[in-house]
Structure formats: C-alpha cells, structure tokens
C-alpha cells in the first residue's frame, strides 16, 4: 500500500502542493484500530522515540537515585528550543551528577528559540551543546551511564546505554530493528515500521502506575511530558501547543523528517505517522487532524488553525490560500 | 501519470524520505524531449516565472526609456536575499523613476541574507519592503506602470501591468491559464502546466538578439540573469551557484513550493520541474541532477555535492547519510 495524500496546500482555488504519508492508530494492546498508507513501511522514528530512549533511565532506578523530577524527565524526552528554561535545567542537572557541558556528545547548533538565538548572535557568543535540542536526552544518557558505571562515550552503538535502548526499543516495537542510523545528535536511531512505532507508543498509553518497573517508568515519562509541555519543545512549537490543547491528556512528540507520535492513555490510543517527504509542516498538520479525529482535540481550538487549517497570506496580509486535510484523511 | 520519485534521503543504509515530482525538458520549439511524471499537472510557477513577468518591462521599451542596465533586469527576475547589493540597487532604481520604498506593494519580510538579517535584528531596526525578495520584480512593475501611465496599484489583477503579464504568460505557455492565486508578494501568479512552463522557458532559450521586440527582450533578460547570478538570488543560494557553475550559459530560477526552471540557449533546451510536496531541498537537487543530465554541469563540480549528492552529518560531524537521485531519475 503506497503512502496516501494527507495534507494539501491550496492557492487561488487550485491545489499547489500535497504531502503523502503513512499513519496508524493502535489500541492499548498495539492492535491496529485504523491505518493509512503502509503500516509496514520502515521508518526512522528520530526524536519521536525519545521516551523510549529515556525508559532505561527511569526503569533502572537511575532517575530516582539521582533525584530527577518530572521536569528533568520531560527534558530527557524533549526536542527543546534551547531557551534558558531548557539549558539552565540541563546545566544544573549535569552539575548535580558531577558532569558538565563538555561531557555531552550531542554537538552544537544555534538554539531554535528566537530570543535566545538573537541574544547569542547579537553578543557575538557561540552556542554550546546545552543549546542542542537533544541536550536533555543526552543528560539522561549520561545519568544512566553513570548509574551503571559505563564509560563516557555513551553514543557509541556498542555502549551499554545504546544497547539498553536497542533492547527496549525492539521489545516495545515488537520487531527486531532492521537497521540503525546516526541521528543529528550523533546517537544511534533504530529503524522500525510505522506500526512498530505505534505499538511502542501503545505500551506507553497502556502503562499503569501500578504495573511493573517498566510500566511505572513509562507511565511516569508520559505524565512528565504531559505536565511539562514547554520543556518537551518550547513556546510556539507544535508539541507544546498540542499537548496544552489536549489539556495534558497525553504526550505528543515530533521527530525529524516528519515523524509524529501521540500517546493518549485516557482514550487508550496511540498514534504514529510519517510524511514520506520529511516535511514537518505536514506532520504537524496530520497529527493535529488525527487528534481532532480521535476526539481529544476540539476542532474549534486555535491550534487547529495554527497547525492544520492554516490560512496562507501574502507578506502584505492578503488571503492567498490555505492548508487543509486531503480528501479522505483522516476520515 | 503520477509524480515519480526524484530525490531520496538515506540514513544508515535505509531510505528515510523521498520527494516525488514532475519535470519536462523541451527543445527550442517547446516540444518535449524528455519528461517525468505528469506533463499536464497544473502548477503555480511562483517566482520561477519572474522573467515572464519582466518581459513587458523590456518589450515595451520601458526598460530602455529609463536606462535600466542588466543589473536592474537581473533584479527584476530575482528572488534576492535582501543584501545591500540588492536593496541599494532597488532603492536607487526607484529614486531614478521618482518613486520610493513606500510605492512598493510587495510587503515586508526579514532578508534571507544572514549578515543583513543579523545587522537589522541586532540593531533593533525593522526590515522594509526593499528587503522583500521580490522588490526588484516590483520595481520593474512600477517602471512599466509609469511608462504606460497606469495607476499605482500595480498588483491588482485588473491593473494593466498584471493584464500584460497574463497575456504574455498565456502566449508563451501556449495555454489559457486555468486560474491564478496571490503570491507571497501580493502579485497575481498565473497557473499553467509543467509543460506550459517549460514551453515558456523554451521561448526564452530560443530568443535571438536579432529577433522581434519580444525575442530581443527575452534574450536580454536571459543574458542579464546569466551575467548577474548573485543579483538573481544571493551568495550561497542555489540559483546563484548553479548559474555560476554552468558558466553563465543560461538562466536558472527557483520558485516557492519547489518549482524550478532552466533556460539553456547554448544547447537549445528548457527545463521546468515541480516537487509535489513543495520541498525546496528536492527541487534544488532535482534541477542540479537535470543540469548534469543535460551535460551543462560537470558532475564533479562542487555544487553537485552541495545541492544534490549532499552528505548528511550529525552536529558533531559524523557521517549520517546522504541525499541522492531516485533510481531512474533522471536517467
């Protein structure tokens, strides 16, 4: 089954661009409730699976041992904007475990937060690894690595940290990973299918506070994300605004190249989607459409006009067109 | 015929994302030499047809009457970066015809040129309409409008300026336009097919210095673009670097939502392409691939590694994957 049209851009009454994708909604057991495109398409989850990458940190007891709060755990699952609220928390976290910015292996990029970026650029300062959107995930990797007394090169694929990630990733997706690649932050990213990714999210959606260590860890991560939407992304970003819009009733996470997942414990559903061309505007729109479809997002909420039914305007403010769902998507 | 895969992104030995598109190569008469996808797909050329929008300016004698140089004409066909070299020339041009920035109707956005943007942001100054990537096109619109003594609201669809654009656009594409939309700069943008757009570019490729007024105008615009690649876009931009790489042997122009055209008089060929998802990384890559395919771009030229065979690296510089041609594209 090929990818199906999901998001369209219209201008002057004509279709200008279209984004195709694969998506699946699972129930709490990982069974498919509804699907579009090819369930078995192999994808890289990229940052959408950060809560899986953070699971060893919590399940092992390392998070409790080091007194990590929900804010720390939200940052461990974040692709954050590199604003002060993010970088300062990660910096203090590293200090608390006796480490510093130089122990990170995520590399450096300009922060996405405009104010922080402009402050750096205008003062002639360089960004550091704390500004990397993955610095919280890496702080989590370092915390786990210290906990198990493993070496400092925690992004090496054969490091126990990454071996632990691979093991839990394959268990939760229900499939051996068909391969791995190097993510932007230099950590391995394990491939799976769209269904595999949704199945992993279903585990998180089903995880109870009263379950075993892994379930409790998953439950806590979802709670931490839902309770700290601005730490998971940043002001104005889709993950943050969508989590706020659904009133903290779950966790929603983007990944590079247009992957998106949602964990919705209250309704017992999990979602994974991939726009095949990697266009983030479309993955944000498609996730917004699916949240409305699933009844957790009010179609009249302003985020729907911000991320899905977006009005296209000229630089002088003239109406030019709109982004919208493709016919038949999601229903 | 549906769109065909053109550009792929690979990571860790697995296909991560793919861009589909339509493309056509025409000879000087507008006949199809080779095509991919649906020739008859209706598209908005967006900024890729700026040389068509500039044709009335030259053909009417307005350009000569006002002493416009090739630099002015390159800017009339440009989606420029808003660097000083662009904005100062447009500002002086407007002054020379007794007008100023406030007569523009293109609206304002931050310039794409990083140095200029940072200079504005860090000094707390606001961009003006001169920074709009279309300000040269609009200066051309204003010059023509003055020449024919038409009113100041030159982007209104019923203004003689836009009526002139529509007429020449339909003549050169060989088709009545099936509709129009408002472009980012508030000017009407007329739709056509991929073949129609390539046919218009074929007119430019065939236009001789010794032809009639329209041919001479088209010839001059192509020469002006090819001789001023940095004015058509800006340092580091694909149009600029690709035109330099082919040694000025034609004009190459991008349009928003991943349209790209090439006018190649020396080999008697014209190209038009549209990536259906609107992803500019792919339209730049696909155009690069077609220029190599047509023999006008050396496959060993550094631009090929910059825009087509792009190595993907992590923020720490680790090799992560690559962008490349899809199998069968272009040959």
XYZ file of C-alpha atoms in Angstrom:
662
model
C 0.000 0.000 0.000
C 1.578 3.274 -1.040
C 1.549 6.420 1.047
C -1.735 8.321 0.874
C -2.356 12.060 0.462
C -2.725 13.601 3.897
C -2.162 17.343 3.718
C -2.784 19.722 0.830
C -1.887 23.345 0.123
C -4.375 25.322 -1.931
C -3.870 28.699 -3.553
C -6.423 30.628 -5.586
C -8.738 27.616 -5.734
C -6.077 25.282 -7.161
C -4.108 22.536 -5.427
C -0.497 23.707 -5.210
C 1.305 21.057 -3.133
C 0.458 17.770 -1.456
C 2.088 15.694 1.270
C 1.705 11.897 1.371
C 2.180 9.743 4.421
C 1.647 6.610 6.452
C -0.201 6.607 9.771
C -1.587 4.125 12.225
C -3.766 4.320 15.305
C -3.375 1.445 17.774
C -5.345 0.444 20.814
C -3.644 -0.192 24.168
C -2.630 -3.680 23.109
C -0.927 -2.467 19.945
C -3.666 -3.749 17.649
C -4.452 -1.562 14.659
C -7.640 0.473 15.030
C -7.238 2.486 11.829
C -4.450 2.953 9.321
C -3.490 4.935 6.231
C -0.796 4.025 3.730
C 1.673 1.257 4.509
C 1.760 0.094 8.120
C 4.880 -1.864 7.418
C 6.846 0.983 5.867
C 10.244 1.127 7.558
C 10.976 4.498 9.122
C 13.440 6.137 11.465
C 11.489 7.461 14.458
C 14.201 10.082 15.024
C 13.286 12.216 18.053
C 9.733 10.893 18.209
C 11.009 7.907 20.230
C 12.875 9.876 22.898
C 10.551 8.488 25.577
C 11.724 5.008 24.579
C 15.341 6.178 24.765
C 14.599 7.567 28.257
C 12.998 4.365 29.518
C 16.231 2.691 30.768
C 16.981 5.850 32.764
C 13.763 5.504 34.752
C 13.270 1.729 34.715
C 16.780 1.119 36.053
C 16.223 3.315 39.081
C 18.877 5.804 37.902
C 16.352 8.638 37.727
C 15.187 8.081 41.310
C 18.728 7.521 42.550
C 19.700 10.933 41.203
C 16.510 12.679 42.325
C 15.278 13.525 38.846
C 11.973 15.357 38.778
C 9.266 15.329 36.136
C 10.913 18.436 34.652
C 14.151 16.511 34.124
C 12.281 13.591 32.595
C 10.336 15.894 30.260
C 13.681 17.291 29.099
C 15.033 13.752 28.626
C 12.151 13.228 26.151
C 12.451 16.698 24.579
C 13.498 18.280 21.321
C 13.738 21.560 23.144
C 14.172 25.057 21.761
C 17.312 25.862 23.723
C 15.708 28.661 25.725
C 17.020 29.456 29.202
C 14.322 27.288 30.797
C 15.796 24.323 28.941
C 19.525 24.978 29.002
C 19.694 26.081 32.636
C 17.851 22.996 33.829
C 20.113 20.704 31.809
C 23.208 22.558 33.063
C 22.166 22.154 36.710
C 21.243 18.534 36.094
C 24.709 17.787 34.705
C 26.342 19.587 37.645
C 24.260 17.554 40.073
C 25.730 14.339 38.673
C 29.239 15.784 38.712
C 29.389 16.452 34.970
C 29.296 19.446 32.654
C 28.548 20.569 29.133
C 31.801 19.117 27.838
C 30.633 15.613 28.777
C 27.762 15.878 26.296
C 28.247 14.257 22.900
C 25.273 15.867 21.125
C 27.187 18.596 19.299
C 26.206 22.209 18.956
C 23.641 24.112 16.921
C 22.054 27.530 17.273
C 19.013 27.339 19.557
C 15.614 27.407 17.882
C 14.256 29.847 20.457
C 14.392 33.180 18.658
C 15.113 35.346 21.663
C 17.961 33.110 22.812
C 19.355 32.809 19.299
C 19.294 36.583 18.750
C 20.874 37.172 22.133
C 23.776 34.882 21.182
C 24.171 36.247 17.670
C 23.994 39.891 18.707
C 26.504 39.484 21.533
C 28.889 37.513 19.340
C 28.699 34.475 21.623
C 28.674 30.941 20.300
C 26.018 28.370 21.203
C 27.152 25.373 23.246
C 25.981 21.780 23.479
C 23.361 22.763 26.064
C 21.516 24.573 23.257
C 21.305 21.384 21.199
C 17.649 20.339 21.151
C 18.728 16.876 22.383
C 20.799 18.022 25.384
C 18.173 16.760 27.828
C 18.139 13.330 26.216
C 21.909 13.267 26.465
C 21.820 14.328 30.110
C 19.572 11.313 30.614
C 22.018 9.093 28.739
C 24.853 10.363 30.968
C 22.830 9.808 34.137
C 22.073 6.210 33.191
C 25.672 5.637 32.103
C 26.986 6.864 35.464
C 24.407 4.747 37.244
C 25.617 1.564 35.561
C 29.266 2.748 35.747
C 29.700 2.633 31.981
C 32.232 4.716 30.054
C 31.812 8.280 28.861
C 31.297 7.594 25.142
C 27.628 6.873 25.586
C 26.567 7.442 21.960
C 28.769 4.652 20.602
C 26.418 1.974 19.240
C 28.066 -0.737 21.373
C 27.949 1.312 24.586
C 25.674 -0.289 27.217
C 23.451 2.800 27.076
C 22.656 2.306 23.395
C 22.437 -1.459 23.817
C 19.816 -0.881 26.505
C 17.924 1.475 24.197
C 18.017 -1.036 21.387
C 16.762 -3.846 23.611
C 13.771 -1.925 24.944
C 13.057 -0.414 21.518
C 12.841 -3.853 19.928
C 10.747 -5.223 22.794
C 8.237 -2.374 22.637
C 8.028 -2.197 18.839
C 7.695 -5.988 18.769
C 10.213 -6.302 15.950
C 13.939 -6.668 15.523
C 15.142 -3.314 14.235
C 16.016 -3.663 10.532
C 18.858 -1.183 10.882
C 20.069 1.963 12.520
C 21.423 5.318 11.524
C 23.225 8.210 13.169
C 20.802 10.871 14.341
C 21.546 14.603 14.233
C 22.740 14.394 17.848
C 25.172 11.564 16.945
C 23.220 8.900 18.891
C 22.115 5.754 17.078
C 18.495 5.838 15.930
C 16.882 2.453 15.416
C 14.544 1.884 12.496
C 11.180 0.157 12.781
C 7.862 0.127 10.944
C 5.119 2.706 11.347
C 3.106 0.008 13.130
C 6.113 -0.895 15.267
C 6.447 2.695 16.403
C 2.716 2.928 17.152
C 2.935 -0.362 19.083
C 5.707 1.089 21.250
C 3.528 4.140 21.879
C 0.636 1.821 22.775
C 2.804 0.371 25.547
C 3.199 3.890 26.940
C -0.527 4.568 26.577
C -1.359 1.378 28.469
C 1.323 1.712 31.156
C -0.138 1.940 34.656
C 1.354 3.467 37.786
C 0.675 0.145 39.482
C 2.467 -2.000 36.920
C 5.962 -3.466 36.877
C 9.119 -1.338 36.828
C 8.967 -0.741 33.086
C 5.268 0.127 33.143
C 5.773 2.502 36.028
C 8.681 4.104 34.194
C 6.627 4.531 31.023
C 3.692 5.924 32.978
C 5.951 8.432 34.691
C 7.516 9.596 31.419
C 4.120 10.201 29.821
C 2.986 12.101 32.891
C 6.198 14.142 32.919
C 5.780 15.090 29.261
C 2.081 15.943 29.569
C 2.716 18.042 32.677
C 5.622 19.982 31.127
C 4.704 20.752 27.518
C 7.034 23.736 27.284
C 10.011 21.627 28.354
C 9.290 18.992 25.674
C 9.577 21.595 22.886
C 9.179 25.341 23.526
C 6.855 28.321 23.253
C 5.049 28.352 19.913
C 6.154 24.850 18.937
C 3.612 22.262 17.842
C 4.336 19.608 20.507
C 3.977 22.189 23.272
C 0.831 23.765 21.894
C -0.847 20.461 21.020
C -0.156 18.988 24.472
C -1.559 22.121 26.079
C -4.577 21.980 23.774
C -5.442 18.430 24.802
C -5.172 19.505 28.420
C -2.245 17.276 29.328
C -4.221 14.157 28.456
C -1.187 12.507 26.914
C 2.171 13.019 25.276
C 2.793 14.189 21.720
C 6.231 14.170 20.156
C 7.740 15.154 16.835
C 10.754 13.677 15.095
C 12.926 15.000 12.290
C 11.916 14.150 8.725
C 8.244 14.448 9.613
C 7.565 11.698 12.117
C 4.999 12.287 14.849
C 3.631 10.183 17.688
C 0.892 10.572 20.252
C 0.319 8.626 23.467
C -3.256 9.036 24.667
C -3.818 6.993 27.854
C -7.245 8.455 28.653
C -8.758 7.038 25.478
C -6.402 4.053 25.217
C -4.952 5.046 21.867
C -1.515 5.529 20.346
C -0.610 7.161 17.037
C 2.436 7.103 14.778
C 2.774 8.830 11.436
C 5.416 9.606 8.839
C 5.149 12.085 5.972
C 7.290 10.470 3.292
C 8.854 13.697 2.035
C 10.039 14.712 5.509
C 8.016 17.955 5.557
C 7.394 18.996 9.158
C 4.553 21.379 8.286
C 2.629 18.313 7.094
C 3.454 16.021 10.019
C 2.281 18.727 12.418
C -0.890 19.187 10.387
C -1.547 15.449 10.105
C -1.075 14.920 13.845
C -3.446 17.816 14.537
C -6.008 16.218 12.216
C -5.668 12.845 13.938
C -6.078 14.376 17.407
C -9.317 16.020 16.247
C -10.354 12.733 14.604
C -9.759 10.874 17.868
C -11.881 13.359 19.776
C -9.139 14.579 22.129
C -8.721 17.952 20.419
C -11.590 20.393 19.996
C -11.796 21.271 16.277
C -12.546 24.870 17.307
C -9.340 25.165 19.345
C -6.966 27.838 17.957
C -4.161 25.295 17.464
C -6.205 23.736 14.659
C -5.938 26.979 12.706
C -2.288 27.309 13.624
C -1.112 23.858 12.555
C -3.781 22.330 10.271
C -6.302 24.698 8.712
C -3.604 27.309 8.205
C -4.502 30.390 6.210
C -1.772 31.337 3.730
C -1.321 35.092 3.482
C 0.903 37.345 1.415
C 3.514 39.491 3.167
C 1.004 42.334 2.988
C -1.614 40.183 4.665
C -3.796 39.329 1.656
C -5.554 35.980 1.798
C -3.702 33.655 -0.591
C -4.877 30.142 0.209
C -4.936 27.511 2.880
C -3.503 24.267 4.139
C -6.055 21.529 4.734
C -6.674 17.797 5.086
C -6.611 15.757 1.884
C -9.966 14.165 0.966
C -10.454 11.003 2.990
C -7.867 11.881 5.612
C -8.357 11.088 8.328
C -11.975 10.144 7.648
C 0.815 9.686 -14.940
C 1.523 10.265 -11.255
C 4.552 12.110 -9.927
C 7.706 9.991 -9.891
C 10.354 9.633 -7.170
C 13.131 12.117 -7.880
C 15.167 12.710 -4.740
C 15.821 10.373 -1.822
C 17.341 10.779 1.633
C 19.228 7.801 3.003
C 20.409 7.234 6.554
C 22.296 4.218 7.855
C 21.653 2.308 4.647
C 17.872 2.771 4.786
C 15.657 5.096 2.765
C 14.336 7.752 5.141
C 12.445 10.233 2.952
C 11.539 10.607 -0.705
C 10.411 13.515 -2.859
C 8.194 12.991 -5.914
C 7.867 15.359 -8.796
C 7.044 16.233 -12.386
C 9.639 17.504 -14.846
C 9.955 18.195 -18.533
C 12.775 19.083 -20.863
C 11.756 20.910 -24.043
C 13.662 21.795 -27.160
C 13.718 25.353 -28.517
C 10.319 24.886 -30.153
C 8.656 23.761 -26.925
C 8.450 20.126 -27.996
C 9.035 17.576 -25.250
C 12.468 15.958 -25.342
C 12.114 14.022 -22.089
C 9.610 14.022 -19.256
C 8.949 12.532 -15.835
C 5.595 12.357 -14.072
C 2.634 14.284 -15.418
C 3.437 16.919 -18.030
C -0.061 18.262 -17.745
C -0.077 18.672 -13.978
C -1.282 22.180 -13.174
C 1.195 24.159 -11.092
C 1.836 27.676 -9.919
C 5.221 28.776 -11.272
C 5.573 31.227 -8.373
C 8.874 33.097 -8.660
C 10.231 30.755 -11.323
C 8.398 32.816 -13.971
C 9.752 36.222 -12.973
C 11.445 36.570 -16.358
C 7.988 36.267 -17.932
C 6.660 38.890 -15.533
C 9.580 41.144 -16.542
C 9.013 40.742 -20.269
C 6.509 43.631 -20.689
C 9.022 45.927 -18.957
C 11.638 45.266 -21.635
C 9.442 44.548 -24.660
C 7.507 47.802 -24.191
C 10.649 49.909 -24.282
C 10.140 50.995 -20.654
C 13.463 49.493 -19.586
C 15.404 51.344 -22.269
C 13.449 54.548 -21.729
C 14.501 54.506 -18.062
C 18.072 53.440 -18.739
C 17.829 50.089 -16.965
C 21.011 48.036 -17.051
C 21.429 44.276 -16.989
C 21.813 44.555 -13.210
C 18.352 46.092 -12.939
C 16.886 43.438 -15.200
C 18.535 40.633 -13.208
C 16.901 42.097 -10.103
C 13.548 42.284 -11.903
C 13.845 38.490 -12.375
C 15.240 37.847 -8.884
C 14.196 36.263 -5.641
C 17.027 38.094 -3.967
C 18.439 37.686 -0.485
C 17.955 41.296 0.565
C 21.660 42.003 0.953
C 22.944 45.547 0.434
C 23.862 44.755 -3.173
C 20.179 44.047 -3.821
C 18.397 46.603 -1.685
C 20.644 49.545 -2.572
C 20.249 48.925 -6.288
C 16.482 48.695 -5.999
C 16.369 51.822 -3.832
C 18.376 53.830 -6.380
C 16.269 52.421 -9.200
C 13.070 53.594 -7.530
C 14.572 57.017 -6.886
C 15.588 57.293 -10.535
C 11.951 56.901 -11.582
C 10.791 59.360 -8.949
C 9.464 56.733 -6.553
C 10.456 55.216 -3.227
C 10.070 52.196 -0.994
C 6.558 53.238 0.003
C 5.385 52.836 -3.587
C 6.192 49.116 -3.469
C 3.310 46.731 -2.811
C 5.376 43.616 -2.061
C 5.193 43.767 1.722
C 7.999 43.215 4.165
C 9.907 40.205 5.429
C 13.280 39.746 7.098
C 16.007 39.425 4.469
C 17.360 35.938 3.815
C 20.952 37.209 3.774
C 22.255 36.286 7.204
C 24.589 39.213 7.680
C 21.903 41.726 6.716
C 19.295 39.989 8.844
C 21.562 39.906 11.890
C 22.502 43.526 11.390
C 18.823 44.508 11.439
C 17.903 42.268 14.369
C 20.882 43.278 16.492
C 20.352 46.994 15.931
C 16.636 46.745 16.600
C 15.778 48.034 13.134
C 12.864 46.696 11.128
C 13.186 45.371 7.581
C 11.441 47.359 4.852
C 9.894 46.399 1.524
C 13.288 46.714 -0.185
C 14.337 43.580 1.713
C 11.454 41.596 0.240
C 12.957 39.057 -2.162
C 10.572 40.358 -4.856
C 11.408 44.077 -4.536
C 13.276 44.057 -7.862
C 10.323 42.489 -9.642
C 8.095 45.153 -8.126
C 10.480 47.940 -9.153
C 10.080 46.544 -12.657
C 6.297 46.532 -12.301
C 6.412 50.173 -11.169
C 8.683 51.179 -14.048
C 6.351 49.627 -16.612
C 3.310 51.111 -14.892
C 4.830 54.614 -15.020
C 5.795 54.042 -18.633
C 2.215 53.288 -19.640
C 0.868 55.926 -17.206
C -1.156 53.381 -15.253
C -2.201 53.807 -11.620
C -0.124 52.977 -8.560
C -1.922 49.784 -7.505
C 0.028 47.643 -9.897
C -0.585 44.282 -8.183
C -4.359 44.448 -8.613
C -5.311 41.624 -11.000
C -7.137 44.055 -13.327
C -4.277 46.567 -13.419
C -2.762 46.895 -16.921
C 0.552 45.619 -15.536
C -0.935 42.285 -14.473
C -3.104 42.096 -17.591
C 0.066 42.452 -19.650
C 1.744 39.704 -17.612
C -1.231 37.423 -18.079
C -1.317 37.988 -21.823
C 2.356 37.219 -22.388
C 2.257 34.330 -19.903
C -0.595 32.662 -21.792
C 1.063 33.291 -25.157
C 4.380 31.808 -24.080
C 2.926 28.849 -22.181
C 0.599 28.212 -25.122
C -2.383 27.731 -22.846
C -5.082 29.824 -21.238
C -4.182 29.983 -17.556
C -6.599 27.739 -15.622
C -6.541 30.112 -12.648
C -4.468 32.430 -10.567
C -3.518 32.899 -6.965
C -1.978 35.589 -4.810
C 1.769 35.126 -4.477
C 3.725 35.891 -1.308
C 4.486 39.372 -2.697
C 0.746 40.020 -3.284
C 1.038 39.946 -7.093
C -1.174 37.547 -9.047
C 0.574 34.325 -10.057
C -0.917 32.541 -13.048
C -1.173 28.773 -13.095
C -0.137 26.614 -16.036
C 1.021 23.055 -16.643
C 4.570 21.808 -16.156
C 4.807 21.547 -19.938
C 3.350 25.040 -20.318
C 6.004 26.457 -18.040
C 8.772 24.587 -19.904
C 7.334 25.856 -23.202
C 7.584 29.446 -21.942
C 11.189 28.780 -20.942
C 11.824 27.326 -24.411
C 10.788 30.677 -25.881
C 13.484 32.327 -23.768
C 16.028 29.670 -24.757
C 15.287 30.238 -28.438
C 15.068 34.028 -28.307
C 17.680 35.701 -30.516
C 19.186 39.153 -30.230
C 18.179 39.673 -33.831
C 14.521 38.736 -33.393
C 11.427 40.865 -32.900
C 10.883 43.100 -29.872
C 9.697 40.258 -27.646
C 12.525 37.963 -28.693
C 15.078 40.677 -28.103
C 13.548 41.368 -24.698
C 13.650 37.679 -23.751
C 17.219 37.353 -24.990
C 18.259 40.352 -22.934
C 16.625 39.065 -19.751
C 18.364 35.680 -20.052
C 21.674 37.415 -20.646
C 21.072 39.750 -17.692
C 20.321 36.814 -15.369
C 23.259 34.709 -16.536
C 25.652 37.645 -16.212
C 24.465 38.584 -12.706
C 23.921 35.363 -10.780
C 24.363 37.000 -7.379
C 21.654 39.553 -8.152
C 19.153 36.818 -9.126
C 19.442 35.168 -5.684
C 22.449 35.761 -3.387
C 25.691 34.303 -2.068
C 25.307 30.621 -1.206
C 21.897 30.292 -2.860
C 21.253 27.556 -5.395
C 20.265 29.769 -8.356
C 23.400 31.839 -7.945
C 25.743 28.891 -7.506
C 24.189 26.820 -10.299
C 24.340 29.716 -12.777
C 27.977 30.301 -11.856
C 28.683 26.587 -12.180
C 27.330 26.443 -15.726
C 29.491 29.438 -16.589
C 26.661 31.795 -17.370
C 25.417 29.552 -20.165
C 21.799 30.237 -19.285
C 19.366 31.278 -16.590
C 18.166 29.129 -13.699
C 15.373 30.223 -11.399
C 13.614 28.825 -8.362
C 10.035 29.354 -7.269
C 8.339 28.807 -3.929
C 6.795 25.394 -3.262
C 9.631 23.685 -5.131
C 9.332 24.847 -8.706
C 12.498 25.262 -10.756
C 13.213 26.282 -14.335
C 16.283 26.448 -16.525
C 16.792 28.281 -19.825
C 19.773 26.876 -21.711
C 20.192 28.695 -25.036
C 23.575 27.182 -25.872
C 22.144 23.666 -26.061
C 18.644 24.729 -27.118
C 16.907 23.280 -24.084
C 14.460 24.447 -21.429
C 13.509 22.723 -18.177
C 10.606 23.027 -15.757
C 10.047 20.906 -12.660
C 7.793 20.789 -9.618
C 8.308 18.701 -6.491
C 4.755 17.946 -5.428
C 5.360 18.351 -1.692
C 6.857 21.822 -2.117
C 10.234 20.837 -0.619
C 12.912 23.226 -1.888
C 15.815 20.938 -0.948
C 14.429 18.488 -3.514
C 13.736 20.985 -6.288
C 17.296 22.273 -5.973
C 18.613 18.709 -6.056
C 16.419 17.700 -8.998
C 17.460 20.763 -11.016
C 21.115 20.002 -10.267
C 20.579 16.428 -11.460
C 18.925 17.626 -14.686
C 21.729 20.089 -15.420
C 24.255 17.257 -15.080
C 21.992 15.027 -17.187
C 21.876 17.684 -19.919
C 25.648 17.962 -19.941
C 25.835 21.628 -18.960
C 27.037 20.953 -15.410
C 30.190 18.978 -14.664
C 29.216 16.140 -12.282
C 32.490 16.773 -10.436
C 31.660 20.437 -9.775
C 31.370 21.209 -6.023
C 27.771 22.432 -6.433
C 26.734 18.846 -7.135
C 27.830 17.859 -3.631
C 26.241 20.988 -2.204
C 22.776 20.628 -3.721
C 22.371 17.030 -4.948
C 24.769 14.426 -3.537
C 24.612 16.073 -0.136
C 26.281 14.296 2.745
C 24.130 14.317 5.895
C 26.210 14.797 9.021
C 25.418 14.933 12.708
C 26.035 18.152 14.642
C 29.350 16.646 15.729
C 30.272 15.974 12.119
C 29.684 12.210 11.984
C 28.617 10.838 8.623
C 24.891 10.049 8.883
C 23.647 9.546 5.342
C 23.172 11.245 2.030
C 20.734 12.821 -0.379
C 20.755 11.321 -3.853
C 18.828 10.816 -7.084
C 15.998 8.258 -7.012
C 16.583 5.222 -9.261
C 15.697 6.114 -12.833
C 15.898 9.854 -12.286
C 16.879 11.492 -14.438
C 18.122 8.518 -16.450
